[in-house]
Every structure is written in structure tokens, then in C-alpha cells.
Amino acid sequence: MISKPRHDEAYVWVWLPDATQPVVAGRLARDGDGLIFNYGRRYLELEGAIPLYLPELPLRTGAIPPEPGLNMAGCLRDGAPDAWGRRVILNRTFGIKGEDADIGAIDELTYLLESGSDRIGALDFQLSPTRYVPRSVQAATLEELLTAAEKVERGIPLTPELDQALFHGSSLGGARPKAMIEEDEKKLIAKFSSSSDTYNVVKAEFIAMRLAAKAGLNVAPVRLAHVAGKDVLLVERFDRLHIGDAWQRKAMVSALTIFGLDEMMARYASYADLTEVIRHRFSQPKDTLRELFGRLVFNILCGNTDDHARNHAAFWDGKSLHLTPAYDICPQSRTGNEASQAMLITDNNRRSTLATCIEAAPNFLLDKQTAAGVIQDMLAILRTEWEATCNEACLSDVDRNLFWERIFLNPYIFEGNENL
């Protein structure tokens, strides 16, 4: 039996704005079933120190317990791996393979300390308060990473080299197989197909992301690669900036953290609440609200019902929030027509229809006529650019027929507003 390490504390390191090296910000320690954070005295005295997130972790001395209903500060939980990364950690650290991997088998603090250091945002978690030791990557090709991801899914042990290479992506969010690579002066997330896929998920996401960009939304750049006979989606990271021979990291928080919720409470997250926060706490709120409305509309047009609160995020500069580029626009297959969004749109309504978007328009500071114009413009672009974008993806005729008016522009989205 493989013993499981137990950690009682971790030191939180942060890359401050414009910095290329981290500093220790404080200590995260067990307190019953929860984790309590303390800023370090030197960090509080440091010129340029910023709160890791407000209102959760204000710059002050003493223990800061998590908000009611949470077992740790959400801004710290944002740095933890989600389902796929946890499977990789269970595989490599504890010898738990494939479908037998219960991601709830170990606790958050252990996941923070056992996952790769190049995690989303500007934080990392270490055993030492004085010496930063990154949990780094073994170089590997995309083909090797793809093979490693497939083996993890099937519960097959990895070679030490591939184990270390795939581990680099263990701190990423999401449930699908993925890894991180560095190319020229960019960092990329490589997203692979899964053995459980019933359609070409990789190409569907590529097409959605490209169409969203063509529709004028701020979207993470993507491209397709073909490796070992399989498609791989490469997504450019927007939380990294290459400076000289080093990297700056941009602090981020998820919408789930902005709402003060955890995964168990995510069903209460809503676009209406997010628009309220944007009006009061975001830079350029009017432009941000229009961008968010466009993303909501596009999610419905392309069939992405997985728009949960971890799939929305904002940069944090210590004072204000700024919406990140859109990511994880993943069209979902459906057995029938009727569908609902992961986040409530307005009141208790989450129906995946354009009529619901128009109903919600005042929350985005848009009148209904302007909202209808946004929808019509996006519909026109999607219809005009569909074939060219499918050609970019080398999408087969079978998949084009599967996607069009089944996933993309499913007839249900027009219910209550058939004139669109």
C-alpha cells in the first residue's frame, strides 16, 4: 500500500505585478476541516505588496479564516487542480489508476503541494517560506504527452519521464485530458481528445473559439495540431508574459471566487450577479458588460451549456478586476433540443434561448433593441463564417452535419423569438 503524504501547512508565494520572481506572501494552515491564511510580516511591510484578493484576504496581521460556507479562501482554491490534474496526481503520487481514481481521496492542501508550479494565475504553494523550488517539467513532445494522457485515462503506469512531463499540467483546471507546453515565447495548453468522446470535441471547441473571435469577442488564441493521428487543441495562455529570459504571471480569480461560492454552491451563480459586480468593481464596466453579454449570446448560439462560474475569470491587480479573454467555449452535444446554461441568466431562468438573453439585457445596461442587434450581428457572422471555419479545422462532412443546427444553432435557441 502506498502511503499518502499529509501536509499541515503550505506557504503561498506570489508574483507581484510586473515581477518575474515570486515572493512569499503568507502561510496556509489547517484548522479543523478548514484552511486559515496569515500574511507574513515581511510581505505586509513590502513596498508594492497587494492583497491576494479583496474582500477575501485584506492586507492585515493575524489569521484570516475563509468566508462563511468555504473551507479555504476562494482565490487560493483557484490555484488548485481540478478533475484532470487530480487524476494525474493520484496516478503519479499514490499509484491510483484510471477509473479507480477517486479525486476526493485526498485533501485540498495536499493537492496544492503535489501539483505542478506553473499553475493558472500568479500563485504557487511551497513547503518552505524562504526557498522557492518550482515543481518543474520534463521536456516531452506533444505525441509523448498525448500518449501519457491516454495511459492515465486507461490506468496504465507511465515511465518516469512521461510521468514528470504530464505532471506539469496537473495544476490546470477542467476535467478533460490536457498538458502544458512552451513554444517560442508563448505558453500553451494542449487539450486532447478523451476515450469517452462521442464526437470530435477538440475540433468543436476550436471552431467555437475561432467563430467567437470572428464575432468580435476577446478570446484566447487557438490553433489545431494533428499528432499521432489525433487532433490536439493548442490554447495560448493569457496569464503569462515573456520578458527577456523570464516570465511574468498575471493574477486571476474565477467568477466562483468573485461570488464567494464553492463548487457545492455553484448552482446559485448567475450572470445577473456577475453584472452587478462588474458595475461596481471592474475597470471599464460598460464595455465589460457588453463583452459579457456577447459571450452569453455566443455560448447559446454554439451550444456551450458548460458556462459555469469557473469558466469565467478576471485579472486582479490588487485594486480592481478586468475580464480575462474567453476560454473553454466547448459546444456540448445534446440528446434533445431543450437545454439550459450552467449559470442562471436572469432571476431563476437559465433556459438556453435567445429570448432569455433579451430578457436579461437590462442587467447588461442594454436596451432590448440593442441586445437584439448584438444577437443578429452574431448570427450573421456565424452563418457567414461557418464553412470557412470548418475548412480551417478540416472538419469532415459527417461532423459538419452533426454540428450544424444540432449543436451550433440548435432550433431550441430560437424559441420565443423565432423571427431571428
Tab-separated table of C-alpha atoms in Angstrom:
chain	number	residue	atom	x	y	z
A	1	MET	CA	0.000	0.000	0.000
A	2	ILE	CA	1.381	3.415	-0.986
A	3	SER	CA	1.380	5.863	1.918
A	4	LYS	CA	-0.254	9.222	1.350
A	5	PRO	CA	1.678	12.287	2.494
A	6	ARG	CA	-0.130	14.576	4.915
A	7	HIS	CA	0.694	18.252	4.939
A	8	ASP	CA	-0.442	20.590	7.680
A	9	GLU	CA	0.759	23.839	6.158
A	10	ALA	CA	1.840	25.444	2.904
A	11	TYR	CA	3.499	28.745	2.133
A	12	VAL	CA	1.821	30.869	-0.504
A	13	TRP	CA	4.187	32.527	-2.976
A	14	VAL	CA	3.023	35.258	-5.345
A	15	TRP	CA	4.309	37.027	-8.446
A	16	LEU	CA	3.538	40.689	-7.874
A	17	PRO	CA	2.548	42.860	-10.874
A	18	ASP	CA	5.466	43.216	-13.349
A	19	ALA	CA	7.678	40.851	-11.293
A	20	THR	CA	9.490	37.862	-12.779
A	21	GLN	CA	10.334	36.247	-9.428
A	22	PRO	CA	7.930	35.300	-6.631
A	23	VAL	CA	7.904	36.424	-3.006
A	24	VAL	CA	6.357	34.596	-0.081
A	25	ALA	CA	3.043	36.184	0.890
A	26	GLY	CA	1.968	34.082	3.838
A	27	ARG	CA	1.081	30.747	5.348
A	28	LEU	CA	-1.906	28.470	4.793
A	29	ALA	CA	-2.532	26.092	7.710
A	30	ARG	CA	-5.059	23.501	8.810
A	31	ASP	CA	-7.750	24.495	11.258
A	32	GLY	CA	-10.129	21.588	11.743
A	33	ASP	CA	-11.711	20.908	8.363
A	34	GLY	CA	-10.708	24.302	7.014
A	35	LEU	CA	-7.580	26.202	5.994
A	36	ILE	CA	-6.663	29.555	7.543
A	37	PHE	CA	-4.353	32.100	5.914
A	38	ASN	CA	-1.888	34.514	7.574
A	39	TYR	CA	0.124	37.146	5.738
A	40	GLY	CA	3.805	37.183	6.601
A	41	ARG	CA	5.140	40.245	8.401
A	42	ARG	CA	7.762	40.893	5.723
A	43	TYR	CA	5.143	40.760	2.992
A	44	LEU	CA	2.963	43.267	4.817
A	45	GLU	CA	5.977	45.595	5.038
A	46	LEU	CA	6.989	45.040	1.413
A	47	GLU	CA	6.682	48.012	-0.904
A	48	GLY	CA	4.261	47.150	-3.685
A	49	ALA	CA	2.591	44.288	-1.799
A	50	ILE	CA	-1.007	43.732	-2.868
A	51	PRO	CA	-3.854	41.814	-1.219
A	52	LEU	CA	-4.153	38.397	-2.837
A	53	TYR	CA	-7.813	39.248	-3.358
A	54	LEU	CA	-10.365	41.588	-1.819
A	55	PRO	CA	-12.552	41.301	0.122
A	56	GLU	CA	-11.330	37.785	0.978
A	57	LEU	CA	-7.744	38.447	2.060
A	58	PRO	CA	-7.204	42.086	3.067
A	59	LEU	CA	-3.658	43.151	3.940
A	60	ARG	CA	-3.624	42.795	7.733
A	61	THR	CA	-1.942	40.896	10.508
A	62	GLY	CA	-3.440	37.845	12.146
A	63	ALA	CA	-5.317	34.781	10.983
A	64	ILE	CA	-7.861	35.266	8.211
A	65	PRO	CA	-10.467	32.480	8.177
A	66	PRO	CA	-12.303	31.625	4.964
A	67	GLU	CA	-15.629	33.268	4.214
A	68	PRO	CA	-18.734	31.540	5.642
A	69	GLY	CA	-19.534	28.342	3.773
A	70	LEU	CA	-15.979	27.911	2.424
A	71	ASN	CA	-13.189	25.744	3.787
A	72	MET	CA	-10.447	27.908	2.262
A	73	ALA	CA	-10.166	31.287	0.558
A	74	GLY	CA	-11.550	31.034	-2.966
A	75	CYS	CA	-8.626	32.949	-4.501
A	76	LEU	CA	-6.285	30.251	-3.147
A	77	ARG	CA	-8.592	27.432	-4.242
A	78	ASP	CA	-8.462	28.888	-7.765
A	79	GLY	CA	-4.825	27.767	-7.867
A	80	ALA	CA	-5.684	24.134	-7.121
A	81	PRO	CA	-6.001	21.464	-9.815
A	82	ASP	CA	-9.432	20.355	-10.932
A	83	ALA	CA	-10.586	16.916	-12.028
A	84	TRP	CA	-7.951	16.068	-14.670
A	85	GLY	CA	-4.998	17.353	-12.645
A	86	ARG	CA	-6.190	15.418	-9.627
A	87	ARG	CA	-6.319	12.204	-11.633
A	88	VAL	CA	-2.728	12.784	-12.749
A	89	ILE	CA	-1.631	13.407	-9.137
A	90	LEU	CA	-3.436	10.312	-7.868
A	91	ASN	CA	-1.769	8.318	-10.650
A	92	ARG	CA	1.798	9.527	-10.109
A	93	THR	CA	1.871	10.084	-6.346
A	94	PHE	CA	-0.393	7.422	-4.932
A	95	GLY	CA	-0.471	4.737	-7.596
A	96	ILE	CA	-4.252	5.020	-8.017
A	97	LYS	CA	-5.018	4.334	-11.654
A	98	GLY	CA	-7.688	5.058	-14.239
A	99	GLU	CA	-11.342	4.985	-13.279
A	100	ASP	CA	-10.475	3.830	-9.753
A	101	ALA	CA	-9.053	7.290	-9.048
A	102	ASP	CA	-11.365	8.938	-6.511
A	103	ILE	CA	-10.347	12.595	-6.683
A	104	GLY	CA	-11.894	13.157	-3.258
A	105	ALA	CA	-9.463	10.698	-1.689
A	106	ILE	CA	-7.061	13.435	-0.587
A	107	ASP	CA	-7.495	16.975	0.651
A	108	GLU	CA	-7.001	20.420	-0.882
A	109	LEU	CA	-3.732	21.207	0.881
A	110	THR	CA	-2.148	18.030	-0.446
A	111	TYR	CA	-3.360	18.767	-3.974
A	112	LEU	CA	-1.893	22.282	-3.764
A	113	LEU	CA	1.515	20.934	-2.764
A	114	GLU	CA	1.544	17.922	-5.058
A	115	SER	CA	0.561	19.731	-8.283
A	116	GLY	CA	2.817	21.481	-10.785
A	117	SER	CA	4.071	25.001	-10.059
A	118	ASP	CA	3.147	26.630	-13.374
A	119	ARG	CA	-0.479	26.892	-12.323
A	120	ILE	CA	-3.100	29.328	-13.570
A	121	GLY	CA	-2.688	32.830	-12.148
A	122	ALA	CA	0.127	34.279	-10.055
A	123	LEU	CA	0.291	31.946	-7.036
A	124	ASP	CA	2.236	28.848	-6.080
A	125	PHE	CA	2.372	26.722	-2.944
A	126	GLN	CA	5.577	25.574	-1.276
A	127	LEU	CA	6.799	23.733	1.820
A	128	SER	CA	9.378	26.431	2.566
A	129	PRO	CA	8.863	30.108	3.470
A	130	THR	CA	12.412	31.036	2.423
A	131	ARG	CA	13.352	28.946	-0.613
A	132	TYR	CA	11.251	28.708	-3.749
A	133	VAL	CA	11.660	25.355	-5.526
A	134	PRO	CA	9.440	25.036	-8.607
A	135	ARG	CA	7.950	21.647	-9.346
A	136	SER	CA	9.038	21.776	-12.961
A	137	VAL	CA	8.640	19.830	-16.156
A	138	GLN	CA	10.496	17.128	-18.027
A	139	ALA	CA	10.589	18.118	-21.706
A	140	ALA	CA	8.364	15.976	-23.910
A	141	THR	CA	6.866	16.126	-27.378
A	142	LEU	CA	3.147	16.587	-27.993
A	143	GLU	CA	2.972	12.978	-29.177
A	144	GLU	CA	4.524	11.760	-25.926
A	145	LEU	CA	2.147	13.904	-23.868
A	146	LEU	CA	-0.840	12.589	-25.821
A	147	THR	CA	0.293	9.022	-25.185
A	148	ALA	CA	0.767	9.770	-21.484
A	149	ALA	CA	-2.723	11.282	-21.175
A	150	GLU	CA	-4.265	8.226	-22.832
A	151	LYS	CA	-2.435	5.940	-20.416
A	152	VAL	CA	-3.668	7.874	-17.396
A	153	GLU	CA	-7.243	7.545	-18.669
A	154	ARG	CA	-6.781	3.773	-19.056
A	155	GLY	CA	-4.939	3.326	-15.765
A	156	ILE	CA	-1.649	2.245	-17.358
A	157	PRO	CA	1.542	3.155	-15.445
A	158	LEU	CA	3.772	5.795	-17.033
A	159	THR	CA	7.524	5.842	-17.487
A	160	PRO	CA	9.199	8.267	-15.040
A	161	GLU	CA	9.937	10.680	-17.897
A	162	LEU	CA	6.369	10.823	-19.204
A	163	ASP	CA	5.017	10.894	-15.678
A	164	GLN	CA	7.022	14.035	-14.961
A	165	ALA	CA	6.105	15.649	-18.284
A	166	LEU	CA	2.365	15.151	-17.843
A	167	PHE	CA	2.617	16.244	-14.197
A	168	HIS	CA	3.491	19.758	-15.404
A	169	GLY	CA	-0.134	20.248	-16.389
A	170	SER	CA	-1.566	18.815	-13.182
A	171	SER	CA	-2.314	22.266	-11.743
A	172	LEU	CA	-4.650	23.180	-14.609
A	173	GLY	CA	-8.404	23.313	-14.202
A	174	GLY	CA	-11.001	21.278	-16.032
A	175	ALA	CA	-11.917	17.632	-16.381
A	176	ARG	CA	-10.513	16.838	-19.841
A	177	PRO	CA	-7.029	15.470	-20.623
A	178	LYS	CA	-4.506	18.263	-21.099
A	179	ALA	CA	-0.869	19.273	-20.682
A	180	MET	CA	1.230	22.440	-20.807
A	181	ILE	CA	3.931	23.200	-23.355
A	182	GLU	CA	6.230	26.110	-24.115
A	183	GLU	CA	6.764	27.225	-27.685
A	184	ASP	CA	8.952	30.164	-28.719
A	185	GLU	CA	7.914	32.940	-26.311
A	186	LYS	CA	4.456	31.579	-25.554
A	187	LYS	CA	2.988	29.112	-23.121
A	188	LEU	CA	0.220	26.895	-24.421
A	189	ILE	CA	-2.334	24.493	-23.012
A	190	ALA	CA	-2.640	21.336	-25.112
A	191	LYS	CA	-6.105	19.780	-24.892
A	192	PHE	CA	-6.522	16.191	-26.037
A	193	SER	CA	-9.456	14.051	-27.038
A	194	SER	CA	-10.846	11.648	-24.444
A	195	SER	CA	-11.647	7.969	-24.816
A	196	SER	CA	-15.210	8.775	-23.744
A	197	ASP	CA	-15.803	11.346	-26.529
A	198	THR	CA	-18.814	10.618	-28.735
A	199	TYR	CA	-17.963	13.377	-31.236
A	200	ASN	CA	-14.901	15.445	-32.170
A	201	VAL	CA	-14.794	17.622	-29.042
A	202	VAL	CA	-11.371	19.075	-29.891
A	203	LYS	CA	-12.468	20.402	-33.294
A	204	ALA	CA	-15.810	21.578	-31.915
A	205	GLU	CA	-14.003	23.734	-29.342
A	206	PHE	CA	-11.576	25.050	-31.975
A	207	ILE	CA	-14.449	26.057	-34.269
A	208	ALA	CA	-16.337	27.729	-31.419
A	209	MET	CA	-13.283	29.671	-30.243
A	210	ARG	CA	-12.441	30.816	-33.776
A	211	LEU	CA	-16.025	31.854	-34.522
A	212	ALA	CA	-16.196	33.742	-31.220
A	213	ALA	CA	-13.082	35.704	-32.188
A	214	LYS	CA	-14.516	36.425	-35.644
A	215	ALA	CA	-17.680	37.674	-33.923
A	216	GLY	CA	-15.594	40.308	-32.157
A	217	LEU	CA	-15.243	38.709	-28.718
A	218	ASN	CA	-11.987	38.805	-26.743
A	219	VAL	CA	-10.937	35.151	-26.944
A	220	ALA	CA	-7.753	33.228	-26.168
A	221	PRO	CA	-5.928	32.437	-29.466
A	222	VAL	CA	-6.188	28.788	-30.544
A	223	ARG	CA	-4.869	26.518	-33.245
A	224	LEU	CA	-5.095	22.835	-34.127
A	225	ALA	CA	-2.298	20.300	-34.311
A	226	HIS	CA	-2.508	16.764	-35.656
A	227	VAL	CA	-0.406	14.371	-33.584
A	228	ALA	CA	-0.150	10.590	-33.899
A	229	GLY	CA	-3.341	10.533	-35.932
A	230	LYS	CA	-5.286	12.582	-33.376
A	231	ASP	CA	-6.347	16.199	-33.044
A	232	VAL	CA	-4.888	18.433	-30.343
A	233	LEU	CA	-6.181	21.905	-29.484
A	234	LEU	CA	-3.468	24.409	-28.538
A	235	VAL	CA	-4.704	27.358	-26.473
A	236	GLU	CA	-2.403	30.311	-25.811
A	237	ARG	CA	-2.164	31.214	-22.133
A	238	PHE	CA	-3.111	34.804	-21.333
A	239	ASP	CA	-1.857	34.765	-17.740
A	240	ARG	CA	1.808	34.674	-18.788
A	241	LEU	CA	4.026	37.334	-20.352
A	242	HIS	CA	7.543	36.585	-21.602
A	243	ILE	CA	10.039	39.254	-20.521
A	244	GLY	CA	13.677	38.735	-21.522
A	245	ASP	CA	14.509	35.221	-20.374
A	246	ALA	CA	11.850	35.161	-17.640
A	247	TRP	CA	8.075	35.127	-17.241
A	248	GLN	CA	5.630	37.457	-15.565
A	249	ARG	CA	2.448	35.978	-14.129
A	250	LYS	CA	-0.913	37.729	-14.074
A	251	ALA	CA	-3.103	37.249	-11.017
A	252	MET	CA	-6.574	35.867	-11.703
A	253	VAL	CA	-9.700	34.929	-9.802
A	254	SER	CA	-12.637	32.864	-11.016
A	255	ALA	CA	-16.185	34.123	-11.020
A	256	LEU	CA	-16.861	31.469	-8.384
A	257	THR	CA	-14.427	33.290	-6.100
A	258	ILE	CA	-15.916	36.666	-7.016
A	259	PHE	CA	-19.318	35.302	-5.943
A	260	GLY	CA	-17.900	33.916	-2.677
A	261	LEU	CA	-19.094	30.414	-3.592
A	262	ASP	CA	-17.528	26.977	-3.823
A	263	GLU	CA	-18.346	24.065	-6.156
A	264	MET	CA	-21.144	22.834	-3.898
A	265	MET	CA	-22.862	26.227	-4.157
A	266	ALA	CA	-22.119	26.878	-7.841
A	267	ARG	CA	-25.759	26.344	-8.856
A	268	TYR	CA	-26.527	29.726	-7.276
A	269	ALA	CA	-24.096	31.577	-9.567
A	270	SER	CA	-25.776	33.884	-12.070
A	271	TYR	CA	-24.991	36.283	-14.879
A	272	ALA	CA	-27.214	38.817	-13.103
A	273	ASP	CA	-24.963	38.741	-10.027
A	274	LEU	CA	-21.846	38.961	-12.182
A	275	THR	CA	-23.180	42.048	-13.949
A	276	GLU	CA	-23.767	43.656	-10.539
A	277	VAL	CA	-20.154	43.020	-9.527
A	278	ILE	CA	-18.912	44.343	-12.870
A	279	ARG	CA	-20.798	47.603	-12.422
A	280	HIS	CA	-19.156	48.223	-9.041
A	281	ARG	CA	-15.722	46.601	-9.107
A	282	PHE	CA	-14.454	46.167	-12.679
A	283	SER	CA	-12.496	48.632	-14.741
A	284	GLN	CA	-14.395	49.800	-17.852
A	285	PRO	CA	-17.714	48.351	-16.639
A	286	LYS	CA	-19.836	49.402	-19.627
A	287	ASP	CA	-17.526	47.770	-22.192
A	288	THR	CA	-17.133	44.724	-19.941
A	289	LEU	CA	-20.895	44.265	-19.646
A	290	ARG	CA	-21.285	44.368	-23.432
A	291	GLU	CA	-18.468	41.824	-23.823
A	292	LEU	CA	-20.080	39.527	-21.240
A	293	PHE	CA	-23.447	39.815	-22.974
A	294	GLY	CA	-21.774	38.835	-26.231
A	295	ARG	CA	-20.217	35.796	-24.552
A	296	LEU	CA	-23.586	34.730	-23.132
A	297	VAL	CA	-25.217	35.041	-26.554
A	298	PHE	CA	-22.392	33.175	-28.265
A	299	ASN	CA	-22.495	30.344	-25.703
A	300	ILE	CA	-26.145	29.824	-26.596
A	301	LEU	CA	-25.517	30.082	-30.355
A	302	CYS	CA	-22.732	27.489	-30.305
A	303	GLY	CA	-24.339	25.137	-27.768
A	304	ASN	CA	-21.883	25.711	-24.918
A	305	THR	CA	-24.009	24.988	-21.862
A	306	ASP	CA	-20.932	24.418	-19.677
A	307	ASP	CA	-20.558	28.123	-18.837
A	308	HIS	CA	-20.171	27.537	-15.101
A	309	ALA	CA	-18.544	30.067	-12.799
A	310	ARG	CA	-15.039	28.600	-13.119
A	311	ASN	CA	-15.249	29.196	-16.852
A	312	HIS	CA	-15.415	32.956	-16.266
A	313	ALA	CA	-12.472	34.791	-14.712
A	314	ALA	CA	-10.949	38.200	-14.116
A	315	PHE	CA	-7.452	39.579	-13.781
A	316	TRP	CA	-6.745	41.109	-10.359
A	317	ASP	CA	-4.202	43.945	-9.942
A	318	GLY	CA	-4.677	44.474	-6.217
A	319	LYS	CA	-7.362	47.130	-6.631
A	320	SER	CA	-9.749	46.292	-9.455
A	321	LEU	CA	-10.872	43.484	-11.729
A	322	HIS	CA	-10.644	43.145	-15.507
A	323	LEU	CA	-12.320	40.389	-17.528
A	324	THR	CA	-9.882	37.845	-18.961
A	325	PRO	CA	-10.152	36.637	-22.554
A	326	ALA	CA	-12.822	33.965	-23.015
A	327	TYR	CA	-11.733	30.340	-22.745
A	328	ASP	CA	-13.244	26.847	-22.615
A	329	ILE	CA	-16.009	27.642	-25.114
A	330	CYS	CA	-16.885	23.981	-25.534
A	331	PRO	CA	-20.035	23.104	-27.530
A	332	GLN	CA	-21.955	20.286	-25.836
A	333	SER	CA	-23.843	17.532	-27.603
A	334	ARG	CA	-27.469	17.074	-26.575
A	335	THR	CA	-29.941	14.256	-26.991
A	336	GLY	CA	-32.962	16.536	-27.487
A	337	ASN	CA	-33.377	20.199	-28.235
A	338	GLU	CA	-34.163	21.697	-24.831
A	339	ALA	CA	-31.130	22.869	-22.867
A	340	SER	CA	-30.137	25.166	-20.024
A	341	GLN	CA	-26.998	27.106	-19.145
A	342	ALA	CA	-24.832	26.191	-16.170
A	343	MET	CA	-25.207	29.719	-14.749
A	344	LEU	CA	-28.555	31.345	-14.153
A	345	ILE	CA	-29.174	34.104	-16.703
A	346	THR	CA	-31.848	36.187	-15.019
A	347	ASP	CA	-33.996	35.509	-11.939
A	348	ASN	CA	-34.432	31.721	-11.862
A	349	ASN	CA	-34.217	31.368	-15.632
A	350	ARG	CA	-31.301	29.509	-17.224
A	351	ARG	CA	-33.038	28.392	-20.430
A	352	SER	CA	-30.659	28.326	-23.415
A	353	THR	CA	-32.688	30.636	-25.618
A	354	LEU	CA	-32.022	33.974	-27.262
A	355	ALA	CA	-35.292	35.233	-25.771
A	356	THR	CA	-33.769	34.702	-22.314
A	357	CYS	CA	-30.766	36.820	-23.356
A	358	ILE	CA	-33.043	39.664	-24.459
A	359	GLU	CA	-34.991	39.390	-21.210
A	360	ALA	CA	-31.691	39.749	-19.309
A	361	ALA	CA	-30.416	42.687	-21.423
A	362	PRO	CA	-31.139	45.439	-18.842
A	363	ASN	CA	-28.732	43.751	-16.409
A	364	PHE	CA	-26.016	44.380	-19.013
A	365	LEU	CA	-27.099	48.033	-19.400
A	366	LEU	CA	-28.505	47.257	-22.833
A	367	ASP	CA	-31.988	48.033	-24.114
A	368	LYS	CA	-33.808	45.183	-25.825
A	369	GLN	CA	-33.382	46.664	-29.296
A	370	THR	CA	-29.597	46.905	-28.870
A	371	ALA	CA	-29.477	43.372	-27.442
A	372	ALA	CA	-31.418	42.051	-30.434
A	373	GLY	CA	-28.952	43.837	-32.720
A	374	VAL	CA	-25.996	42.119	-30.994
A	375	ILE	CA	-27.690	38.754	-31.484
A	376	GLN	CA	-28.473	39.419	-35.147
A	377	ASP	CA	-24.901	40.519	-35.851
A	378	MET	CA	-23.508	37.362	-34.239
A	379	LEU	CA	-25.945	35.154	-36.095
A	380	ALA	CA	-24.910	36.752	-39.387
A	381	ILE	CA	-21.194	36.253	-38.670
A	382	LEU	CA	-21.672	32.666	-37.570
A	383	ARG	CA	-23.688	31.802	-40.670
A	384	THR	CA	-21.268	33.631	-42.992
A	385	GLU	CA	-18.068	32.235	-41.443
A	386	TRP	CA	-19.258	28.694	-40.736
A	387	GLU	CA	-17.914	26.975	-43.832
A	388	ALA	CA	-14.577	28.802	-43.804
A	389	THR	CA	-14.040	27.976	-40.125
A	390	CYS	CA	-14.951	24.324	-40.657
A	391	ASN	CA	-12.434	24.304	-43.512
A	392	GLU	CA	-9.778	25.696	-41.143
A	393	ALA	CA	-10.482	22.704	-38.900
A	394	CYS	CA	-10.551	20.242	-41.826
A	395	LEU	CA	-13.905	19.126	-40.416
A	396	SER	CA	-15.488	16.153	-42.153
A	397	ASP	CA	-18.897	16.343	-43.831
A	398	VAL	CA	-20.247	13.912	-41.228
A	399	ASP	CA	-19.179	16.194	-38.363
A	400	ARG	CA	-20.434	19.316	-40.165
A	401	ASN	CA	-23.869	17.718	-40.384
A	402	LEU	CA	-23.670	16.665	-36.750
A	403	PHE	CA	-22.645	20.124	-35.515
A	404	TRP	CA	-24.801	22.425	-37.670
A	405	GLU	CA	-28.299	23.065	-36.315
A	406	ARG	CA	-27.844	20.323	-33.741
A	407	ILE	CA	-25.075	21.734	-31.550
A	408	PHE	CA	-24.476	25.095	-33.261
A	409	LEU	CA	-27.758	26.991	-33.838
A	410	ASN	CA	-29.948	24.271	-32.376
A	411	PRO	CA	-33.602	25.196	-33.167
A	412	TYR	CA	-34.424	25.385	-29.447
A	413	ILE	CA	-32.418	28.594	-29.034
A	414	PHE	CA	-34.965	30.471	-31.180
A	415	GLU	CA	-37.993	29.509	-29.076
A	416	GLY	CA	-39.901	32.619	-28.098
A	417	ASN	CA	-38.037	34.680	-30.709
A	418	GLU	CA	-38.480	32.796	-33.969
A	419	ASN	CA	-38.072	35.944	-36.104
A	420	LEU	CA	-34.310	35.871	-35.540
